[in-house]
Structures are given as C-alpha cells and as structure tokens.
XYZ file of C-alpha atoms in Angstrom:
658
model
C -12.515 14.578 -37.788
C -14.218 17.488 -36.098
C -11.797 18.303 -33.331
C -8.167 17.988 -32.402
C -7.414 16.778 -28.882
C -5.962 19.363 -26.578
C -5.680 22.061 -29.237
C -7.661 25.245 -29.319
C -7.458 26.445 -32.876
C -6.593 30.136 -33.321
C -9.403 32.588 -32.894
C -10.216 35.219 -35.488
C -10.575 34.855 -39.271
C -10.573 31.295 -40.620
C -7.422 29.940 -42.181
C -7.649 30.424 -45.962
C -8.077 27.291 -48.031
C -4.762 26.188 -49.526
C -4.940 25.744 -53.276
C -1.291 24.743 -53.579
C -0.285 22.109 -51.082
C 3.390 21.845 -51.889
C 6.015 24.542 -51.815
C 8.621 24.625 -54.562
C 11.897 26.349 -53.861
C 14.275 27.368 -56.603
C 16.387 30.221 -55.319
C 16.022 30.891 -51.584
C 15.602 28.836 -48.451
C 12.258 29.217 -46.708
C 12.802 29.957 -43.040
C 9.412 31.325 -42.051
C 9.648 34.181 -39.599
C 13.431 33.929 -39.649
C 13.714 34.712 -43.351
C 15.386 38.044 -42.616
C 18.592 36.128 -41.981
C 18.591 35.283 -45.676
C 17.999 38.796 -46.959
C 20.016 39.381 -50.071
C 20.837 35.699 -50.533
C 20.313 33.817 -53.753
C 20.996 30.173 -54.473
C 20.673 30.477 -58.224
C 23.640 28.780 -59.815
C 25.584 30.766 -62.387
C 26.254 28.410 -65.307
C 29.653 30.039 -65.760
C 30.792 29.143 -62.246
C 33.112 26.129 -61.782
C 30.414 24.234 -59.872
C 28.222 23.779 -62.969
C 28.810 20.418 -64.728
C 29.676 20.523 -68.404
C 26.838 19.914 -70.861
C 26.791 17.468 -73.742
C 27.831 13.851 -74.350
C 24.744 11.877 -73.357
C 23.965 10.116 -70.093
C 24.298 6.750 -68.373
C 22.000 6.252 -65.392
C 22.832 3.463 -62.943
C 19.961 2.419 -60.663
C 20.856 0.287 -57.622
C 17.779 -1.336 -56.045
C 18.455 -3.009 -52.696
C 15.076 -4.717 -52.945
C 15.693 -7.732 -50.712
C 13.351 -6.039 -48.258
C 9.690 -5.232 -47.750
C 10.005 -2.322 -50.185
C 10.429 -4.733 -53.108
C 6.948 -4.163 -54.632
C 7.560 -0.416 -54.736
C 10.995 -0.867 -56.309
C 9.640 -3.182 -59.003
C 7.132 -0.465 -59.841
C 9.988 2.048 -60.032
C 11.904 -0.079 -62.531
C 8.768 -0.488 -64.603
C 8.664 3.314 -64.695
C 12.274 3.272 -65.889
C 11.085 1.022 -68.697
C 8.665 3.693 -69.861
C 11.764 5.645 -70.883
C 14.566 3.112 -71.250
C 17.749 3.282 -73.237
C 17.700 5.594 -76.229
C 20.342 7.200 -78.369
C 21.062 9.850 -75.731
C 20.390 7.776 -72.622
C 21.576 4.401 -71.342
C 19.914 2.836 -68.286
C 21.357 -0.030 -66.247
C 19.621 -1.661 -63.290
C 20.772 -3.745 -60.310
C 17.793 -5.472 -58.674
C 18.192 -7.790 -55.673
C 14.870 -9.508 -54.939
C 13.447 -11.530 -52.054
C 11.287 -14.635 -51.895
C 9.225 -13.060 -49.129
C 7.475 -10.111 -50.745
C 5.414 -11.237 -53.691
C 5.984 -12.100 -57.320
C 5.458 -8.759 -59.054
C 6.620 -8.872 -62.655
C 9.385 -6.547 -63.744
C 8.949 -5.548 -67.392
C 9.372 -8.711 -69.497
C 11.636 -10.419 -66.934
C 8.847 -11.782 -64.767
C 9.689 -12.506 -61.143
C 12.798 -14.054 -59.606
C 14.765 -14.392 -56.378
C 18.283 -13.000 -56.046
C 20.171 -10.260 -57.841
C 20.183 -9.480 -61.544
C 21.850 -6.800 -63.612
C 19.657 -5.554 -66.440
C 19.888 -3.091 -69.271
C 16.562 -1.279 -69.402
C 15.034 -0.695 -72.812
C 11.714 0.960 -73.658
C 9.143 -1.563 -72.411
C 11.630 -4.399 -71.887
C 14.883 -5.396 -70.229
C 17.946 -7.349 -71.296
C 19.556 -9.699 -68.788
C 23.232 -8.822 -68.387
C 24.112 -11.004 -65.407
C 22.237 -13.293 -63.025
C 24.207 -12.909 -59.790
C 22.091 -15.165 -57.609
C 22.147 -14.614 -53.867
C 24.387 -11.626 -53.150
C 24.633 -9.073 -50.367
C 23.535 -5.758 -51.852
C 24.826 -4.039 -48.686
C 28.377 -5.117 -49.549
C 30.345 -2.103 -50.837
C 32.234 -4.394 -53.217
C 28.953 -5.369 -54.903
C 28.077 -1.692 -55.302
C 31.563 -0.896 -56.609
C 31.406 -3.687 -59.180
C 28.020 -2.503 -60.420
C 29.242 1.075 -60.823
C 32.491 0.109 -62.536
C 30.947 -2.400 -64.951
C 28.006 -0.139 -65.741
C 30.300 2.706 -66.747
C 32.615 0.382 -68.687
C 29.707 -1.085 -70.649
C 27.960 2.247 -71.185
C 30.482 5.074 -71.519
C 28.880 8.498 -71.717
C 29.545 12.150 -71.146
C 27.567 12.184 -67.904
C 26.795 9.675 -65.164
C 24.109 9.395 -62.511
C 23.798 6.802 -59.753
C 20.575 6.345 -57.786
C 20.450 4.074 -54.726
C 17.069 2.870 -53.502
C 16.040 1.213 -50.206
C 15.164 2.130 -46.639
C 17.165 5.159 -45.550
C 18.275 6.418 -42.140
C 20.589 9.387 -42.884
C 24.074 8.900 -41.423
C 23.494 5.195 -40.493
C 23.125 4.500 -44.228
C 20.681 2.477 -46.333
C 19.342 -1.047 -46.044
C 18.933 -3.670 -44.823
C 19.465 -6.616 -47.127
C 17.184 -9.060 -45.341
C 18.641 -12.057 -47.155
C 22.117 -11.218 -45.857
C 21.466 -11.146 -42.123
C 19.913 -7.671 -42.372
C 23.238 -6.157 -43.372
C 23.251 -2.376 -43.858
C 25.271 -0.284 -46.307
C 26.453 2.406 -43.925
C 27.613 5.865 -44.932
C 31.309 4.998 -44.934
C 30.596 1.930 -47.080
C 28.527 3.983 -49.524
C 31.511 6.278 -49.986
C 33.844 3.279 -50.213
C 31.736 1.460 -52.803
C 31.055 4.424 -55.067
C 34.663 5.651 -54.831
C 36.078 2.242 -55.730
C 33.685 1.852 -58.648
C 34.517 5.271 -60.068
C 38.237 4.692 -59.637
C 38.089 1.355 -61.450
C 36.077 2.960 -64.238
C 38.515 5.865 -64.528
C 35.840 8.477 -63.821
C 36.552 11.334 -61.408
C 33.024 11.793 -60.136
C 29.354 11.411 -60.939
C 27.295 14.243 -62.295
C 24.444 13.317 -59.965
C 24.055 10.986 -56.995
C 20.540 10.294 -55.755
C 19.032 8.459 -52.807
C 15.467 7.313 -53.383
C 15.236 6.556 -49.674
C 14.055 8.167 -46.474
C 16.068 10.714 -44.484
C 19.179 10.835 -46.698
C 18.963 14.608 -47.215
C 21.246 15.370 -44.292
C 24.408 17.361 -43.757
C 26.278 14.218 -42.758
C 25.416 12.465 -46.036
C 25.982 15.496 -48.269
C 29.362 16.268 -46.746
C 30.531 12.646 -46.970
C 29.548 12.167 -50.624
C 30.635 15.617 -51.819
C 33.831 14.251 -53.459
C 31.777 11.693 -55.404
C 29.360 13.858 -57.401
C 28.459 17.361 -58.487
C 24.835 17.130 -57.392
C 22.944 15.219 -54.704
C 19.178 14.623 -54.713
C 17.748 13.359 -51.420
C 14.893 13.767 -48.949
C 15.116 15.050 -45.394
C 11.797 13.444 -44.439
C 10.326 9.982 -44.810
C 9.491 9.190 -48.437
C 6.147 7.700 -49.523
C 6.418 4.179 -50.886
C 5.941 5.291 -54.479
C 9.282 7.085 -54.219
C 10.453 8.957 -57.287
C 8.744 8.973 -60.652
C 11.425 7.587 -62.943
C 9.655 8.828 -66.019
C 11.544 12.002 -65.124
C 14.504 10.506 -67.010
C 12.695 11.470 -70.188
C 14.504 14.806 -69.921
C 17.754 12.942 -70.679
C 16.266 10.926 -73.522
C 15.026 14.121 -75.117
C 18.292 16.050 -74.877
C 21.767 14.526 -74.721
C 23.062 17.941 -73.646
C 20.830 18.017 -70.551
C 22.644 19.122 -67.402
C 22.662 17.618 -63.932
C 20.572 20.553 -62.749
C 17.954 19.797 -65.388
C 17.890 16.137 -64.365
C 17.598 17.026 -60.680
C 14.807 19.500 -61.373
C 12.931 16.888 -63.419
C 13.253 14.348 -60.590
C 11.877 16.856 -58.083
C 9.038 17.841 -60.436
C 8.127 14.197 -61.025
C 8.269 13.332 -57.339
C 6.007 16.235 -56.454
C 3.488 15.452 -59.208
C 3.316 11.776 -58.252
C 2.886 12.672 -54.586
C 0.018 15.028 -55.431
C -1.592 12.307 -57.550
C -1.170 9.757 -54.738
C -2.328 12.090 -51.969
C 1.022 11.918 -50.169
C 2.237 15.443 -50.842
C 1.528 17.081 -47.476
C 4.698 15.885 -45.761
C 7.169 15.433 -48.615
C 10.633 16.906 -48.965
C 13.145 16.546 -51.783
C 16.117 18.767 -52.501
C 19.001 19.064 -54.933
C 22.326 19.993 -53.344
C 25.229 21.519 -55.256
C 27.979 19.382 -53.753
C 30.665 21.657 -55.169
C 29.477 24.182 -52.581
C 29.601 21.829 -49.611
C 33.101 22.982 -48.678
C 31.587 26.326 -47.691
C 28.911 24.547 -45.648
C 31.585 22.406 -43.977
C 33.596 25.475 -43.027
C 30.539 27.357 -41.802
C 29.318 24.428 -39.709
C 32.799 23.998 -38.249
C 32.911 27.663 -37.208
C 29.356 27.522 -35.866
C 29.993 24.302 -33.936
C 33.221 25.719 -32.524
C 31.528 28.925 -31.406
C 28.771 26.932 -29.720
C 31.245 24.610 -27.999
C 33.290 27.544 -26.664
C 30.159 29.150 -25.212
C 28.270 25.983 -24.328
C 27.477 27.023 -20.771
C 25.792 30.251 -21.893
C 24.202 29.284 -25.220
C 23.001 25.783 -24.299
C 19.516 26.926 -23.180
C 18.969 28.716 -26.501
C 20.265 25.684 -28.385
C 17.927 23.388 -26.479
C 14.911 25.581 -27.180
C 15.882 25.793 -30.852
C 16.086 22.015 -31.013
C 12.596 21.732 -29.548
C 11.099 24.162 -32.074
C 13.006 23.175 -35.230
C 11.326 20.941 -37.785
C 12.089 17.301 -37.039
C 11.946 14.305 -39.362
C 10.797 10.719 -38.716
C 9.506 11.754 -35.324
C 8.096 9.081 -33.058
C 6.510 9.132 -29.601
C 8.854 6.251 -28.819
C 12.227 8.031 -28.508
C 14.104 4.849 -29.410
C 12.462 4.945 -32.856
C 12.851 8.698 -33.407
C 15.493 9.622 -35.989
C 16.541 12.693 -33.934
C 17.135 14.540 -37.211
C 16.446 18.301 -37.183
C 16.411 20.845 -39.985
C 19.889 22.386 -39.911
C 18.926 25.717 -41.482
C 16.046 26.230 -39.061
C 18.189 25.194 -36.108
C 21.014 27.588 -36.975
C 18.676 30.481 -37.743
C 16.794 30.145 -34.451
C 19.990 29.863 -32.422
C 21.352 32.940 -34.182
C 18.314 34.959 -33.146
C 18.312 33.795 -29.511
C 22.091 33.705 -28.906
C 23.434 36.920 -30.389
C 27.074 36.126 -29.609
C 26.971 33.349 -32.233
C 24.654 35.133 -34.679
C 27.441 35.862 -37.182
C 28.426 32.199 -37.380
C 24.777 31.144 -37.584
C 24.089 33.627 -40.371
C 27.096 32.403 -42.357
C 25.910 28.801 -42.038
C 22.354 29.654 -43.107
C 23.687 31.497 -46.146
C 25.980 28.601 -47.065
C 23.071 26.155 -46.895
C 20.956 28.506 -48.960
C 23.645 28.674 -51.634
C 24.150 24.904 -51.726
C 20.464 23.945 -51.982
C 19.620 24.887 -55.557
C 16.150 23.343 -55.812
C 13.639 21.737 -53.463
C 10.010 20.939 -52.774
C 8.128 20.671 -49.481
C 4.584 19.928 -48.369
C 2.260 21.738 -45.999
C 3.565 19.856 -42.961
C 7.210 20.409 -43.933
C 7.104 24.046 -45.032
C 10.303 25.818 -44.115
C 12.526 22.764 -44.574
C 15.828 24.087 -45.876
C 17.174 20.973 -47.612
C 19.681 19.654 -45.069
C 19.048 18.079 -41.676
C 21.468 17.178 -38.895
C 21.527 14.706 -36.006
C 20.597 16.386 -32.725
C 19.446 14.073 -29.930
C 18.221 16.203 -27.019
C 20.050 14.049 -24.479
C 23.185 11.948 -24.378
C 21.098 8.931 -23.353
C 19.203 9.118 -26.649
C 22.326 9.539 -28.778
C 23.860 6.704 -30.764
C 27.516 6.182 -29.914
C 28.232 5.197 -33.524
C 27.665 8.826 -34.528
C 31.117 9.605 -33.173
C 32.563 7.598 -36.071
C 30.909 9.782 -38.731
C 33.926 11.697 -39.993
C 31.885 14.324 -41.814
C 30.292 15.348 -38.503
C 33.425 15.644 -36.359
C 32.967 19.306 -35.438
C 29.287 18.806 -34.640
C 30.141 15.801 -32.447
C 32.514 18.024 -30.449
C 29.706 20.515 -29.920
C 27.246 17.808 -28.845
C 29.711 16.604 -26.210
C 30.063 20.136 -24.822
C 26.283 20.610 -24.910
C 25.629 17.436 -22.939
C 28.410 18.341 -20.486
C 26.825 21.755 -19.922
C 23.489 20.090 -19.235
C 25.048 17.729 -16.716
C 26.614 20.710 -14.918
C 23.353 22.563 -14.201
C 23.304 23.155 -10.406
C 20.511 21.351 -8.585
C 18.891 24.615 -7.531
C 18.723 25.772 -11.182
C 17.175 22.616 -12.591
C 13.587 22.408 -13.792
C 11.255 22.263 -10.798
C 7.698 23.092 -9.838
C 7.291 25.296 -6.782
C 4.876 23.006 -4.929
C 4.949 19.544 -6.537
C 3.344 17.870 -3.536
C 0.136 19.833 -4.026
C -0.141 18.683 -7.624
C -1.432 20.668 -10.548
C -4.417 22.954 -10.740
C -7.181 21.628 -12.995
C -10.172 23.614 -14.197
C -13.123 22.389 -16.276
C -14.609 24.909 -18.737
C -17.446 22.832 -20.166
C -15.396 21.554 -23.119
C -12.256 20.243 -21.510
C -9.707 20.556 -18.738
C -6.960 23.118 -18.384
C -3.977 22.166 -16.261
C -1.494 24.660 -14.826
C 1.491 24.623 -12.527
C 3.897 27.244 -11.196
C 7.574 26.457 -11.750
C 10.622 27.803 -9.946
C 11.858 31.015 -11.572
C 15.451 30.260 -10.555
C 15.714 27.616 -13.286
C 13.498 29.359 -15.827
C 16.392 30.399 -18.054
C 17.413 26.774 -18.529
C 13.987 25.510 -19.585
C 13.553 24.235 -23.129
C 9.872 23.376 -23.128
C 6.860 21.797 -21.514
C 4.496 18.991 -22.409
C 1.170 17.586 -21.326
C 0.163 13.932 -21.479
C -3.077 12.222 -20.595
C -3.933 8.706 -19.445
C -6.966 6.650 -18.508
C -6.748 5.342 -14.939
C -7.666 1.667 -14.576
C -9.369 0.116 -11.570
C -6.033 -1.350 -10.445
C -4.279 1.998 -10.790
C -2.639 1.174 -14.131
C -2.262 4.196 -16.392
C -2.903 3.752 -20.123
C -1.540 6.820 -21.855
C -3.483 8.036 -24.872
C -1.422 10.991 -26.006
C 0.989 13.840 -25.553
C 1.339 17.377 -26.870
C 3.239 20.567 -26.222
C 2.300 22.783 -23.310
C 3.201 26.462 -22.967
C 5.507 28.154 -20.488
C 5.982 31.739 -19.442
C 2.901 33.255 -21.045
C 2.468 36.920 -20.064
C 5.799 36.724 -18.255
C 4.477 34.512 -15.461
C 6.383 31.366 -14.379
C 3.456 29.134 -15.254
C 3.217 26.022 -17.424
C -0.186 25.327 -18.943
C -1.871 22.668 -21.071
C -5.368 21.846 -22.243
C -7.165 18.535 -22.842
C -10.513 18.320 -24.645
C -11.443 14.848 -23.317
C -11.102 13.012 -26.634
C -8.919 10.130 -27.749
C -7.883 8.854 -31.170
C -9.587 5.631 -32.230
C -8.723 3.436 -35.210
C -11.370 1.114 -36.690
C -11.411 -1.627 -39.324
C -15.210 -1.568 -39.563
C -15.604 -4.453 -37.137
C -13.513 -3.452 -34.142
C -11.922 -0.267 -32.915
C -9.016 0.481 -30.631
C -7.616 3.493 -28.830
C -4.278 4.697 -30.187
C -1.518 6.805 -28.662
C -1.309 10.209 -30.301
C 1.662 12.597 -30.376
C 0.323 15.866 -31.676
C 2.344 18.635 -33.307
C 0.710 22.018 -33.642
C 1.606 25.651 -33.064
C -0.811 28.555 -33.185
C -1.115 29.766 -36.754
C -0.202 26.442 -38.365
C -2.431 25.490 -41.283
C -1.962 21.777 -40.726
C -1.682 19.549 -37.689
C 0.750 16.634 -37.556
C -0.117 13.461 -35.681
C 2.344 10.634 -35.069
C 0.872 7.316 -33.935
C 3.032 4.313 -32.929
C 1.664 1.016 -34.268
C 2.703 -2.598 -34.737
C 2.086 -4.868 -37.721
C 1.663 -8.644 -37.447
C 1.966 -10.557 -40.734
C -0.715 -13.229 -41.363
C 1.564 -16.004 -40.145
C 2.326 -14.185 -36.902
C -1.094 -12.944 -35.810
C -1.124 -15.325 -32.842
C 2.506 -14.783 -31.924
C 4.865 -12.113 -30.648
C 6.735 -11.262 -33.849
C 5.776 -7.896 -35.252
C 7.188 -4.872 -37.037
C 7.210 -1.439 -35.433
C 5.208 0.995 -37.543
C 4.688 4.750 -37.450
C 1.380 6.136 -38.693
C 1.768 9.726 -39.865
C -1.458 11.718 -40.165
C -1.776 15.292 -41.428
C -4.961 17.230 -40.711
C -6.323 20.509 -41.991
C -6.230 22.820 -38.974
C -9.431 24.612 -39.925
C -11.708 21.718 -40.851
C -10.084 18.875 -38.908
C -10.193 16.695 -42.027
C -7.396 14.214 -42.700
C -5.461 15.323 -45.762
C -2.876 12.534 -45.772
C -2.040 9.282 -44.005
C 1.056 7.147 -44.360
C 2.226 3.987 -42.600
C 6.002 3.661 -42.265
C 7.768 0.557 -41.004
C 10.791 1.014 -38.737
C 13.859 -1.155 -39.242
C 15.758 -1.528 -35.952
C 18.936 -2.758 -37.657
C 19.457 0.338 -39.790
C 17.293 2.812 -37.894
C 15.613 3.493 -41.234
C 12.034 3.815 -42.335
C 10.096 2.842 -45.439
C 6.432 2.646 -46.342
C 4.677 -0.400 -44.923
C 3.422 -3.041 -47.337
C 0.684 -4.776 -45.354
C -1.276 -7.930 -46.114
C -4.970 -7.232 -45.417
C -5.096 -10.605 -43.635
C -2.475 -9.406 -41.173
C -3.325 -7.206 -38.241
C -2.336 -3.696 -37.229
C -2.205 -2.839 -33.537
C -1.900 0.598 -31.929
C 0.963 0.630 -29.446
C 0.140 2.089 -26.046
C 2.260 3.248 -23.146
C 1.193 1.652 -19.887
C 2.478 2.492 -16.421
C 1.718 -0.061 -13.729
C 0.889 0.881 -10.158
C 4.512 0.105 -9.188
C 5.813 2.575 -11.801
C 6.890 0.007 -14.407
C 6.577 1.468 -17.923
C 6.068 -0.474 -21.154
C 5.210 0.256 -24.765
C 2.936 -2.646 -25.648
C 1.381 -3.953 -28.872
C -0.785 -6.915 -28.011
C -2.143 -8.937 -30.926
C -5.258 -9.518 -28.794
C -6.456 -6.027 -29.703
C -5.559 -6.088 -33.388
C -7.388 -4.679 -36.385
C -7.307 -6.102 -39.899
C -4.434 -4.478 -41.787
C -6.535 -3.371 -44.756
C -4.896 0.032 -44.489
C -6.934 1.796 -47.162
C -10.165 1.021 -45.324
C -9.117 1.857 -41.779
C -10.873 4.886 -40.323
C -9.799 7.327 -37.642
C -11.800 9.443 -35.254
C -11.372 11.597 -32.187
C -14.006 10.265 -29.831
C -15.033 11.689 -26.454
C -14.090 9.487 -23.540
C -16.983 7.785 -21.767
C -18.575 9.811 -18.960
C -17.310 8.579 -15.625
C -13.866 7.698 -16.991
C -11.053 8.845 -14.745
C -8.105 10.503 -16.476
C -4.741 11.606 -15.193
C -3.197 14.726 -16.687
C 0.580 15.150 -16.417
C 2.300 18.506 -16.859
C 6.067 18.360 -17.372
C 8.743 21.042 -17.709
C 12.211 20.136 -18.976
C 15.555 21.927 -19.137
C 18.407 21.502 -21.606
C 20.113 19.029 -19.280
C 17.115 16.683 -19.560
C 16.168 17.437 -15.984
C 12.405 17.311 -15.832
C 9.718 17.558 -13.240
C 6.106 16.481 -13.507
C 2.979 17.335 -11.597
C -0.207 15.364 -12.065
C -3.860 15.519 -11.220
C -6.841 13.298 -11.889
C -10.314 14.230 -13.035
C -13.525 12.432 -13.882
C -15.043 12.913 -17.320
C -18.473 14.535 -16.765
C-alpha cells in the first residue's frame, strides 16, 4: 500500500524504523503522554508481601478447552503443545477437551480425533484417557466444577493453575458451546463453577487463573475472579488464533518451586514470541494481574465512579472526549458488533487531566492499576494499554442491559446511568449543531484530494466529544454506498470549525480473480507509527455460498505509517450469542464478502453482505490495495460533530472525481 485514505502523514523527519515491535512491561504502566500521573509508581511485587504465593510443592495445571466451536483446530494445536511438556515429576497436566463434528478431524497427540468431551492426562508426547464424557455442555458451570474438583483430587500438588480456552467477550463470559444450543459460560457462572470445584476439592484458591480467550483482561473479570486465584493472565484485545504457547509450562517442569509470577511471565514471553513468529504481534496484549491487589483497584474505581456521578453534569464532556480518545478493543464499524471496551488506565488518566476536580480520584485509580498489573506485553497498535479494560458504551442505546447484573461493576454502572442522564439533559440550544446546515459543507480540491469543512455553533462547543468524516459513492438512483469513515478534527487554532480530508481512494480486496470494495474504518492520530484499519466482512461456508447464512467477520489490518505497508492482518469471527470474537478458520472453497453500508434514496440504511460479490476465502492469498476511484465517480462527503449526549449533526456535499 502506498497511501492511506484521508490521512496526511506527519510532515518533517520520517518515522524511525521500529526494530522492536512489541512492548514488554514489567514494572510501570505505559500511559504515553500521561505518564506523569504515574511518577514514582512501581508495580514490582515484593516477594515478602502477603500477595506473593508460597513457593515449592510442584504444580497441577488444569486446561479447560471449550472446543465445540470453530476454534477447535487451534485448541487441538494448543493441547499438542501441552504434550511437548506433559506430566513430569514436578508438573501434572490434565485436559478437558470438548470437540465438534463440524470443524475437522485434527489429531490430538495419540488420541486421534473424536466428537464429544474427554478428560485426559497429558504426558510427554501422549495422553491417557481418564474419562469419555460424550456429549456434554462445556458452558455448564457444573461441568467446569467437576473438572476442577476431580483434577485436583487426582493430582494433588502444592500449586494449582486453571486455564480456560474459547471465544471471549469480557464480562459476558466465554463460549459458546455450539453443540449445546450455543450456550455461554457467563462471568457469574465462571465464578460459580470454579468456586464450587475448589470448595469440593478443599482448596482455598488457585495460584493462577488464565483465560486463553479474547477480551478477558477487563476490570469486570479481574474483580469478579479475585477471590478465586492469586494471579490472573488475560488479554484486553482480541487474541490471534494460535493463542498461548503452552510450551511455556516447561518452567514448571524444570522447577517444582516455580512461583505463579514465574509461570505468568513464561506464558507472556511464550505468547509474545509465538506472535512474533506468526506475524501477529502488532496488536497483541497480555497481562498478569496480582489479584490480591484488586481490592485497592475496587476501592479506587468506586471512589472515582462516585466522584464522576456526583459531578456528572460538569465532567461529562471531558469523560466523553476521554472515551473517544482512549484505546478501544474489538472495535468494529458496526456498533452492534463493537465490544465497547476501553482501556481503564488510559480513560482514568485522561479524565484526570481534563477534569481537575476528579484528578485525585483518577490518579489513585491509575496508581492502583499500575500496582496490580505486574507484567504485560503490547504490540505497536496497542502501545499504552495498561492491562485492564472496562465497558464504556458511548450511548445508552448501545449499552447492553445485562451489564447491570455484573456485580463487580456496580459502582461503574451507577456512573454510566448518571452520564447518560446528563447527556439526555443537554438543552437543545447547547447540542451539537452546524451554524448553516442548509448551505452544506465547504469542499476544496487541492490536486490530491478533497478537504471538507464546516462551522459549528460555539454555544455547544464545550459539550462536543469529537467529529468524523465518511465518504460514499453516489449511484445513479441516488443510493449511497459508503466506503469508509475516519476521525475529523475540531477547534483547530481555536476556531469553531470541523475539518476532514479525503484522498479519493477506496480499499479493495482481491482473490486474484475478482476484487471488491470494502468499508474501511481508519484509526490514526498524528505521530502514530502505525495505522489501524477495521473492515467488516462476512464469511459463507462452502455449503452456504448460494444462501443467506453467514458469519460476521472483522478484518483487522495494521499498517506502517511511514511506508504504508501492511505489517499484520487478522480475521476474527464475531459470535452474536456471546458477543465474543475468535480467529476465523475459513475453508478456501467458502467465500468472504466485504460488508458495505448502503443508504437508499428514502433514507433506509442497511449493512449488507451479498454472496453475489464474494471472493474465495483463501485468506492467506487475498490482497489489499487502496485504489483511486474512477474519474467521473460522484462521491458524497459527510462531516459530523457529536456531543456527549449522542446528539449529532451532519453536513454533506458531493464532488466529482477529476
């Protein structure tokens, strides 16, 4: 790729070439320009403090694979990695694997392939069948509890780790189990199942609890599971399909006195190394949380949430702007498929800078997070991630009512209610508005692209949270086919002006035979070394290529901001039942279709994925390009400003591509 649509890369010296593409954190949270809030902080754990698990006594690792899903091939590979270590004198490994008839016949060690659930003891290079459970619901907390209790009873040790693997969605939980009506193991059921298993086994808590799943590195999850374990290892962002490298368990086989911190560090090291090897490292996250320090985070978040709720009417604009700028995870142009998870440390730090009357509470929360996150790794596109995310839908309409039942987030729920109420109370004259919407926007062609500007009403300027620009091709019948969106700027040089820029290109995806335009949501801020692109897609399996049954997919591209070259690409499938994501396993004989947003002449909007315009789903051989639109094409540029109450106003103008 030679150019990025709508983005003028920063002038001046070129961005230096990155020789290290992941960022490893061991003692302090990276908060970019806001790092001063963390001055004097250290998250190094003192081994003499009560939070450090005792050493010695050997380990039992319980691995719970909810593989009755399209992630099964990846999970089989993970267990084969477990078999490269296996049970030794210092380490005992037990596996629960629930398999499907739908996703191949990959062989697991010497057990071959099967359908249904089995419990296995993993040895070096082989496995011993403990129990053939047949068709069970792996999303049933009683099944999880039984596995934990029996695993500990059969393999007593000084230390215990439990790792749960499947699609992840943060507070909605993990799953689904496709063979059990797409049942999901929600957060309350995770706590229920693990608690019951530990109680039956007579064990107070685990030394380490891990989620080899997307999005589980959230405040809601960490707070809920804090009574269950000393350490939590989880990712804020979507995980590549290869997941963790389970050869990391070698650290336990080598030393029966290994600590939970040493295990967690080995998991993070292995995950990072495997991501680098696989070319998926640019957008990774993985962190180890000291759960014995979550009480301080709980208290700090409660105080912060309370302070925000008390001052909602005055701090809401700053909160809204912070939400727009904070690092988000599992972002999608389709808001119904966006996780709405934001980095909690970034969010608190930014609010503390912009709303000084809550800066003390924000600073305390940032420091508590910094102390709790004892190790982490990030990629170029996720630099600054602090280890814990939190649910923050920008509007009440986009929020999931089930979030109110998440007990670990009660104080944050109270704040969200006050925030949405404050937005609903914005007087009409102070809502986002352009001064002269009837006259449309001002468009200027500079030989390379179009700039679009509009003057907004200064009365509502203090309530604005951001601006965006989108672009569409205008059909002969007036139908608009939108090709992308990106941030616009507001208030440059102190003037009440919103401005965007479009370079007349569109993203195309090709399978070598056909090509198709794709909708592109672009994330870039001046000075960034990488550019994030999120592309909504749909996948039709070979048996459905002529039908209407498809899976929603998110293509995540990361580009080098200087060269425009793609440095990573990942396809993630969205599960509507759990709200979770996992890497797509595509049959090359299936088809992949870019989803587009169309607006009919009567204003009807639809995200569409027609199989008539599909490409072969040979993902490794698909190519991407930013191609200039054909001369004579008519485009419509939309410029939108939005306030924290989700009041928005748009001005539009059309232009012909020269």
